[in-house]
Amino acid sequence: MSSTSPTTTIRPEDRETASPAPGTVLVLGATGKSGRRVADRLDALGLPVRRGSRSGAGAARFDWDDETTWAPALAGVHAVYVAYAPDLAVPGAPETVTRFAALARGAGVRRLVLLSGRGETEAQRAEASVADVFPARVVVRCAFFDQNFSESFLLDPVREGTLALPVSDVAEPFVDLEDVAAVAVAALTDDAHAGQVYELTGPRLLTFADAVAEIAAASGHDVAYVPITMDEFTGGLAEAGLPDDVVDLMRYLFAEVLDGRGAHLTDGVRRALDREPRDFGEFAVREATVWSVGARGAAGER
Ligand SMILES: NC(=O)c1ccc[n+]([C@@H]2O[C@H](COP(=O)([O-])OP(=O)(O)OC[C@H]3O[C@@H](n4cnc5c(N)ncnc54)[C@H](OP(=O)(O)O)[C@@H]3O)[C@@H](O)[C@H]2O)c1
């Protein structure tokens, strides 16, 4: 998996959605794709932020697998952003985030925003059980992130010129993490969002082939999309040395979540922010250098 240092783009209208929170905001997964953006936006608003992760420099130590780290991270916290790792769909995740939410409520936390995934049964179970212990929680239930192509497991294959996945003509309304972070910050800083479930998609349905074509057009980098079978896909992941649980998670994601059940647009960004979501084409232009600079053989340098 590659890691990059992407640009955070905060629009003036995003700032206007946030009213000051009267206390520290704990951001979990703060070194990750969504958490980093949420924490940077809160910083830009001048709000006190505690970045929680196992390893981030200057972060509060927080480990989902070590419950002794939870209470110290929550001390004096007013609001918390919860991005569970690796995925709310893994066994035991709903129980773990629910225990954390109960602890947060008991510690006096007023606002909790839970990052979730569309079409994932286990994630929706986590949303419900977190609501039982923290009724004011806000869910940001997201489509497949645009940034999976620029900061995550799809980056290296795109740079190398061929993206091969076990999906043919299924369309997905890829969502920009800048929109996800803007919605999360609005919910972390304003009680008007309490109890809401925001289902977040981009404004257009695209197949993976469409997405790759837009990346090629924006970056000038020659990249092809090749549909493959599930066995070819998981066999390749195993050959590349990925652990069994990651291979299982990928199989689940591509066999069940990306089976067409999410092939419709939702109005979550508009409901939360009173504006339209960012388009995939805007993302591709913004991040064009990720794929074009040093492409072909330079994967992982950035
Ligand atoms: N990718 C998608 O398209 C998509 C769509 C919808 C929902 N989601 C959800 O997004 C969530 C992941 O969020 P993300 O993409 O923003 O994160 P990410 O980029 O995958 O990064 C993971 C973050 O979690 C931290 N982390 C990893 N293991 C941890 C542990 N045991 N305890 C505490 N922190 C840990 C990492 O930091 P350290 O390594 O420093 O601890 C890092 O900050 C998942 O729950 C997934 O279901 C993803």
Short mmCIF file of C-alpha atoms and ligand atoms in Angstrom, two decimals:
data_model
loop_
_atom_site.label_atom_id
_atom_site.label_comp_id
_atom_site.label_asym_id
_atom_site.label_seq_id
_atom_site.Cartn_x
_atom_site.Cartn_y
_atom_site.Cartn_z
CA MET A 1 0.00 0.00 0.00
CA SER A 2 1.33 3.42 -0.89
CA SER A 3 1.11 6.49 1.22
CA THR A 4 1.20 10.03 -0.12
CA SER A 5 0.90 13.59 1.09
CA PRO A 6 -2.13 14.91 -0.75
CA THR A 7 -3.37 18.45 -0.90
CA THR A 8 -6.16 19.44 1.45
CA THR A 9 -8.54 21.75 -0.36
CA ILE A 10 -10.88 23.70 1.89
CA ARG A 11 -13.43 25.81 0.10
CA PRO A 12 -14.72 29.03 1.69
CA GLU A 13 -18.25 27.57 1.83
CA ASP A 14 -16.95 24.61 3.86
CA ARG A 15 -15.58 26.98 6.51
CA GLU A 16 -18.97 28.67 6.76
CA THR A 17 -20.69 25.42 7.71
CA ALA A 18 -18.69 25.09 10.92
CA SER A 19 -19.50 26.94 14.12
CA PRO A 20 -16.91 26.73 16.90
CA ALA A 21 -16.97 23.68 19.18
CA PRO A 22 -16.37 24.49 22.84
CA GLY A 23 -13.73 21.82 23.40
CA THR A 24 -11.12 19.47 22.04
CA VAL A 25 -11.97 17.26 19.06
CA LEU A 26 -10.38 13.80 19.06
CA VAL A 27 -9.75 12.55 15.52
CA LEU A 28 -9.13 8.80 15.24
CA GLY A 29 -7.29 7.42 12.22
CA ALA A 30 -5.64 10.86 12.09
CA THR A 31 -2.74 9.64 9.94
CA GLY A 32 -5.18 8.06 7.48
CA LYS A 33 -6.93 9.36 4.39
CA SER A 34 -10.06 10.76 6.01
CA GLY A 35 -8.79 11.50 9.53
CA ARG A 36 -5.88 13.62 8.29
CA ARG A 37 -8.28 15.77 6.28
CA VAL A 38 -10.72 16.12 9.18
CA ALA A 39 -7.91 17.12 11.57
CA ASP A 40 -6.40 19.59 9.08
CA ARG A 41 -9.78 21.24 8.55
CA LEU A 42 -10.35 21.56 12.30
CA ASP A 43 -6.86 23.07 12.64
CA ALA A 44 -7.67 25.53 9.86
CA LEU A 45 -10.77 26.59 11.82
CA GLY A 46 -8.54 27.25 14.84
CA LEU A 47 -10.18 24.49 16.89
CA PRO A 48 -8.27 22.33 19.40
CA VAL A 49 -7.55 18.94 17.82
CA ARG A 50 -6.14 15.75 19.35
CA ARG A 51 -4.88 13.41 16.63
CA GLY A 52 -5.30 9.78 17.64
CA SER A 53 -3.48 6.83 16.08
CA ARG A 54 -0.96 4.16 16.99
CA SER A 55 2.00 5.86 15.42
CA GLY A 56 1.47 9.42 14.23
CA ALA A 57 4.07 11.96 15.29
CA GLY A 58 2.67 14.25 17.99
CA ALA A 59 -0.49 12.13 18.18
CA ALA A 60 -2.35 10.84 21.23
CA ARG A 61 -1.62 7.13 21.33
CA PHE A 62 -4.78 5.26 20.41
CA ASP A 63 -5.05 1.60 19.49
CA TRP A 64 -8.33 -0.22 18.77
CA ASP A 65 -6.58 -3.41 19.96
CA ASP A 66 -5.45 -1.90 23.30
CA GLU A 67 -8.43 -0.58 25.27
CA THR A 68 -6.15 0.94 27.92
CA THR A 69 -5.35 3.67 25.35
CA TRP A 70 -9.02 4.70 24.91
CA ALA A 71 -9.81 6.59 28.14
CA PRO A 72 -6.63 8.74 28.13
CA ALA A 73 -7.32 9.73 24.50
CA LEU A 74 -10.89 10.74 25.44
CA ALA A 75 -9.98 12.86 28.49
CA GLY A 76 -11.45 16.36 28.17
CA VAL A 77 -12.78 15.68 24.68
CA HIS A 78 -15.96 17.36 23.40
CA ALA A 79 -16.34 15.63 20.04
CA VAL A 80 -14.81 12.59 18.35
CA TYR A 81 -14.33 11.45 14.73
CA VAL A 82 -14.31 7.65 14.49
CA ALA A 83 -12.60 6.04 11.48
CA TYR A 84 -12.27 2.38 12.42
CA ALA A 85 -9.34 0.41 10.97
CA PRO A 86 -9.10 -1.71 8.97
CA ASP A 87 -12.83 -1.75 8.16
CA LEU A 88 -16.17 -1.82 10.01
CA ALA A 89 -16.93 -5.02 8.08
CA VAL A 90 -14.27 -7.12 9.84
CA PRO A 91 -15.44 -9.56 12.53
CA GLY A 92 -15.83 -7.90 15.94
CA ALA A 93 -15.68 -4.32 14.60
CA PRO A 94 -19.30 -3.37 15.48
CA GLU A 95 -18.79 -4.58 19.07
CA THR A 96 -15.47 -2.72 19.39
CA VAL A 97 -16.71 0.65 18.10
CA THR A 98 -19.84 0.32 20.25
CA ARG A 99 -17.74 -0.21 23.40
CA PHE A 100 -15.71 2.85 22.41
CA ALA A 101 -18.85 4.95 21.81
CA ALA A 102 -20.25 3.95 25.22
CA LEU A 103 -16.98 4.93 26.88
CA ALA A 104 -17.00 8.26 25.01
CA ARG A 105 -20.56 9.01 26.11
CA GLY A 106 -19.66 8.15 29.72
CA ALA A 107 -16.61 10.42 29.48
CA GLY A 108 -18.84 13.39 28.58
CA VAL A 109 -18.25 13.50 24.82
CA ARG A 110 -21.14 15.44 23.20
CA ARG A 111 -20.68 14.70 19.49
CA LEU A 112 -19.54 11.54 17.71
CA VAL A 113 -19.14 11.13 13.96
CA LEU A 114 -18.83 7.57 12.66
CA LEU A 115 -17.28 6.90 9.24
CA SER A 116 -19.12 4.01 7.60
CA GLY A 117 -19.46 2.29 4.22
CA ARG A 118 -22.48 1.97 1.93
CA GLY A 119 -23.80 -1.52 1.26
CA GLU A 120 -21.87 -3.17 4.10
CA THR A 121 -24.15 -5.18 6.38
CA GLU A 122 -21.66 -5.23 9.26
CA ALA A 123 -21.06 -1.49 8.98
CA GLN A 124 -24.80 -0.82 9.18
CA ARG A 125 -24.94 -3.09 12.24
CA ALA A 126 -22.19 -0.96 13.81
CA GLU A 127 -24.14 2.22 13.02
CA ALA A 128 -27.21 0.85 14.81
CA SER A 129 -25.41 -0.40 17.89
CA VAL A 130 -23.43 2.84 18.22
CA ALA A 131 -26.77 4.72 18.04
CA ASP A 132 -28.06 2.62 20.96
CA VAL A 133 -25.30 3.92 23.24
CA PHE A 134 -24.76 7.34 21.62
CA PRO A 135 -28.10 8.48 20.12
CA ALA A 136 -26.73 11.82 18.87
CA ARG A 137 -24.07 10.13 16.75
CA VAL A 138 -23.79 11.23 13.13
CA VAL A 139 -23.06 8.62 10.46
CA VAL A 140 -21.14 9.51 7.31
CA ARG A 141 -21.87 6.44 5.18
CA CYS A 142 -19.66 6.66 2.13
CA ALA A 143 -19.33 5.33 -1.37
CA PHE A 144 -15.93 4.12 -2.64
CA PHE A 145 -13.41 6.93 -2.08
CA ASP A 146 -11.88 8.78 -5.09
CA GLN A 147 -8.63 8.75 -3.14
CA ASN A 148 -8.37 4.93 -3.33
CA PHE A 149 -6.95 5.72 -6.80
CA SER A 150 -4.44 8.31 -5.54
CA GLU A 151 -3.43 7.37 -1.99
CA SER A 152 -4.30 3.74 -1.46
CA PHE A 153 -4.26 0.29 -3.00
CA LEU A 154 -5.17 1.39 -6.54
CA LEU A 155 -2.33 3.94 -6.84
CA ASP A 156 0.52 1.60 -7.76
CA PRO A 157 -1.39 -0.35 -10.45
CA VAL A 158 -2.60 2.91 -12.04
CA ARG A 159 0.96 4.27 -12.05
CA GLU A 160 2.23 1.03 -13.54
CA GLY A 161 -0.24 1.41 -16.41
CA THR A 162 -2.80 -1.38 -15.83
CA LEU A 163 -5.58 -1.52 -13.28
CA ALA A 164 -7.02 -5.05 -13.15
CA LEU A 165 -10.03 -5.63 -10.88
CA PRO A 166 -12.85 -8.20 -10.63
CA VAL A 167 -15.50 -5.64 -11.67
CA SER A 168 -16.76 -5.20 -15.22
CA ASP A 169 -19.65 -2.85 -15.88
CA VAL A 170 -20.75 -2.07 -12.31
CA ALA A 171 -21.03 1.68 -11.78
CA GLU A 172 -20.13 3.40 -8.50
CA PRO A 173 -20.68 7.03 -7.44
CA PHE A 174 -17.08 7.57 -6.21
CA VAL A 175 -16.95 10.20 -3.46
CA ASP A 176 -14.22 12.77 -2.81
CA LEU A 177 -12.73 12.61 0.70
CA GLU A 178 -12.67 16.40 0.72
CA ASP A 179 -16.49 16.22 0.80
CA VAL A 180 -16.43 13.48 3.44
CA ALA A 181 -14.13 15.58 5.65
CA ALA A 182 -16.23 18.71 5.13
CA VAL A 183 -19.38 16.85 6.24
CA ALA A 184 -17.57 15.31 9.23
CA VAL A 185 -16.28 18.71 10.37
CA ALA A 186 -19.74 20.25 10.03
CA ALA A 187 -21.16 17.45 12.21
CA LEU A 188 -18.32 17.69 14.75
CA THR A 189 -18.87 21.40 15.22
CA ASP A 190 -22.62 21.94 15.03
CA ASP A 191 -25.42 20.24 17.02
CA ALA A 192 -27.80 20.81 14.10
CA HIS A 193 -26.53 17.52 12.62
CA ALA A 194 -27.15 15.41 15.75
CA GLY A 195 -28.57 11.95 14.98
CA GLN A 196 -28.31 12.31 11.18
CA VAL A 197 -27.22 9.58 8.76
CA TYR A 198 -25.56 11.19 5.74
CA GLU A 199 -25.11 8.83 2.82
CA LEU A 200 -22.34 10.42 0.75
CA THR A 201 -21.73 9.86 -2.95
CA GLY A 202 -20.22 11.87 -5.75
CA PRO A 203 -22.50 13.47 -8.35
CA ARG A 204 -21.97 10.87 -11.12
CA LEU A 205 -21.99 7.10 -11.60
CA LEU A 206 -18.76 5.83 -13.16
CA THR A 207 -17.45 2.36 -13.94
CA PHE A 208 -13.85 1.61 -12.99
CA ALA A 209 -13.01 1.84 -16.71
CA ASP A 210 -14.62 5.32 -16.82
CA ALA A 211 -12.65 6.40 -13.74
CA VAL A 212 -9.37 5.19 -15.22
CA ALA A 213 -10.15 7.00 -18.50
CA GLU A 214 -10.73 10.24 -16.58
CA ILE A 215 -7.44 9.79 -14.72
CA ALA A 216 -5.64 9.17 -18.03
CA ALA A 217 -7.20 12.28 -19.59
CA ALA A 218 -6.38 14.50 -16.60
CA SER A 219 -2.82 13.27 -16.06
CA GLY A 220 -1.68 12.39 -19.57
CA HIS A 221 -0.57 9.05 -18.13
CA ASP A 222 -1.35 6.01 -20.26
CA VAL A 223 -3.39 3.55 -18.15
CA ALA A 224 -5.74 0.72 -19.12
CA TYR A 225 -8.53 -0.95 -17.19
CA VAL A 226 -8.75 -4.76 -17.38
CA PRO A 227 -11.62 -6.73 -15.80
CA ILE A 228 -10.40 -10.02 -14.30
CA THR A 229 -12.00 -12.92 -12.40
CA MET A 230 -12.22 -12.96 -8.63
CA ASP A 231 -9.83 -15.94 -8.49
CA GLU A 232 -7.25 -14.08 -10.60
CA PHE A 233 -7.63 -11.04 -8.36
CA THR A 234 -7.34 -12.78 -4.99
CA GLY A 235 -4.62 -15.11 -6.31
CA GLY A 236 -2.58 -12.05 -7.34
CA LEU A 237 -3.03 -10.44 -3.94
CA ALA A 238 -1.93 -13.61 -2.16
CA GLU A 239 1.09 -13.94 -4.49
CA ALA A 240 2.03 -10.35 -3.68
CA GLY A 241 2.23 -11.41 -0.03
CA LEU A 242 -0.90 -9.77 1.34
CA PRO A 243 -2.10 -11.43 4.54
CA ASP A 244 -5.18 -13.68 4.37
CA ASP A 245 -7.42 -11.24 6.28
CA VAL A 246 -6.64 -8.45 3.79
CA VAL A 247 -7.31 -10.78 0.86
CA ASP A 248 -10.63 -11.75 2.49
CA LEU A 249 -11.56 -8.10 2.98
CA MET A 250 -10.80 -7.35 -0.69
CA ARG A 251 -12.87 -10.35 -1.81
CA TYR A 252 -15.78 -9.14 0.33
CA LEU A 253 -15.45 -5.57 -0.97
CA PHE A 254 -15.39 -6.53 -4.65
CA ALA A 255 -17.80 -9.50 -4.49
CA GLU A 256 -20.47 -7.99 -2.24
CA VAL A 257 -20.16 -4.25 -1.78
CA LEU A 258 -19.27 -3.46 -5.41
CA ASP A 259 -21.93 -5.74 -6.92
CA GLY A 260 -24.11 -2.88 -8.18
CA ARG A 261 -26.09 -2.37 -4.95
CA GLY A 262 -24.54 1.10 -4.60
CA ALA A 263 -25.17 2.18 -8.19
CA HIS A 264 -27.34 5.17 -7.36
CA LEU A 265 -26.69 8.74 -6.28
CA THR A 266 -27.61 10.13 -2.87
CA ASP A 267 -28.12 13.67 -1.56
CA GLY A 268 -26.01 13.44 1.63
CA VAL A 269 -23.50 16.15 0.71
CA ARG A 270 -26.30 18.53 -0.27
CA ARG A 271 -28.28 17.80 2.91
CA ALA A 272 -25.26 18.33 5.17
CA LEU A 273 -23.51 21.22 3.41
CA ASP A 274 -26.19 22.78 1.20
CA ARG A 275 -24.04 22.41 -1.91
CA GLU A 276 -23.36 19.78 -4.58
CA PRO A 277 -20.64 17.13 -4.16
CA ARG A 278 -17.31 17.43 -5.97
CA ASP A 279 -17.03 15.60 -9.27
CA PHE A 280 -14.52 12.78 -9.96
CA GLY A 281 -13.16 14.85 -12.87
CA GLU A 282 -12.26 17.68 -10.46
CA PHE A 283 -10.45 15.17 -8.25
CA ALA A 284 -8.54 13.73 -11.23
CA VAL A 285 -7.35 17.17 -12.33
CA ARG A 286 -6.42 18.19 -8.77
CA GLU A 287 -4.33 15.04 -8.18
CA ALA A 288 -3.02 14.62 -11.76
CA THR A 289 0.66 14.76 -10.79
CA VAL A 290 0.27 11.76 -8.48
CA TRP A 291 -0.12 9.51 -11.54
CA SER A 292 1.97 11.39 -14.12
CA VAL A 293 5.08 12.45 -12.17
CA GLY A 294 7.53 9.58 -11.88
CA ALA A 295 4.98 7.14 -13.24
CA ARG A 296 6.10 3.83 -14.72
CA GLY A 297 8.51 2.29 -12.28
CA ALA A 298 8.44 5.02 -9.66
CA ALA A 299 5.44 3.70 -7.72
CA GLY A 300 5.84 4.18 -4.01
CA GLU A 301 8.35 7.04 -4.24
CA ARG A 302 5.84 9.69 -3.31
N1 LIG B 1 -11.81 3.15 1.16
C1 LIG B 1 -13.10 3.36 0.91
O1 LIG B 1 -13.51 3.52 -0.25
C2 LIG B 1 -14.08 3.43 2.06
C3 LIG B 1 -15.42 3.73 1.80
C4 LIG B 1 -16.32 3.82 2.87
C5 LIG B 1 -15.85 3.64 4.17
N2 LIG B 1 -14.54 3.35 4.40
C6 LIG B 1 -14.07 3.17 5.79
O2 LIG B 1 -12.98 4.01 6.04
C7 LIG B 1 -12.30 3.51 7.21
C8 LIG B 1 -10.82 3.78 7.05
O3 LIG B 1 -10.64 5.17 7.05
P1 LIG B 1 -9.50 5.88 6.22
O4 LIG B 1 -9.57 5.35 4.80
O5 LIG B 1 -9.60 7.32 6.47
O6 LIG B 1 -8.20 5.30 6.93
P2 LIG B 1 -6.89 4.73 6.26
O7 LIG B 1 -6.36 5.69 5.24
O8 LIG B 1 -7.15 3.32 5.86
O9 LIG B 1 -5.88 4.74 7.48
C9 LIG B 1 -6.11 3.96 8.64
C10 LIG B 1 -5.94 4.83 9.87
O10 LIG B 1 -6.27 4.07 11.03
C11 LIG B 1 -5.13 4.01 11.90
N3 LIG B 1 -5.08 2.65 12.47
C12 LIG B 1 -4.78 1.49 11.84
N4 LIG B 1 -4.88 0.47 12.70
C13 LIG B 1 -5.23 1.00 13.89
C14 LIG B 1 -5.47 0.45 15.18
N5 LIG B 1 -5.36 -0.85 15.44
N6 LIG B 1 -5.83 1.30 16.18
C15 LIG B 1 -5.93 2.63 15.96
N7 LIG B 1 -5.72 3.21 14.76
C16 LIG B 1 -5.36 2.40 13.75
C17 LIG B 1 -3.93 4.34 11.03
O11 LIG B 1 -2.92 4.99 11.79
P3 LIG B 1 -1.73 4.23 12.55
O12 LIG B 1 -1.21 3.20 11.60
O13 LIG B 1 -0.80 5.35 12.84
O14 LIG B 1 -2.35 3.67 13.77
C18 LIG B 1 -4.53 5.34 10.05
O15 LIG B 1 -4.57 6.62 10.64
C19 LIG B 1 -12.68 2.04 7.33
O16 LIG B 1 -13.49 1.87 8.48
C20 LIG B 1 -13.51 1.78 6.07
O17 LIG B 1 -14.56 0.88 6.31
C21 LIG B 1 -13.65 3.25 3.39
#
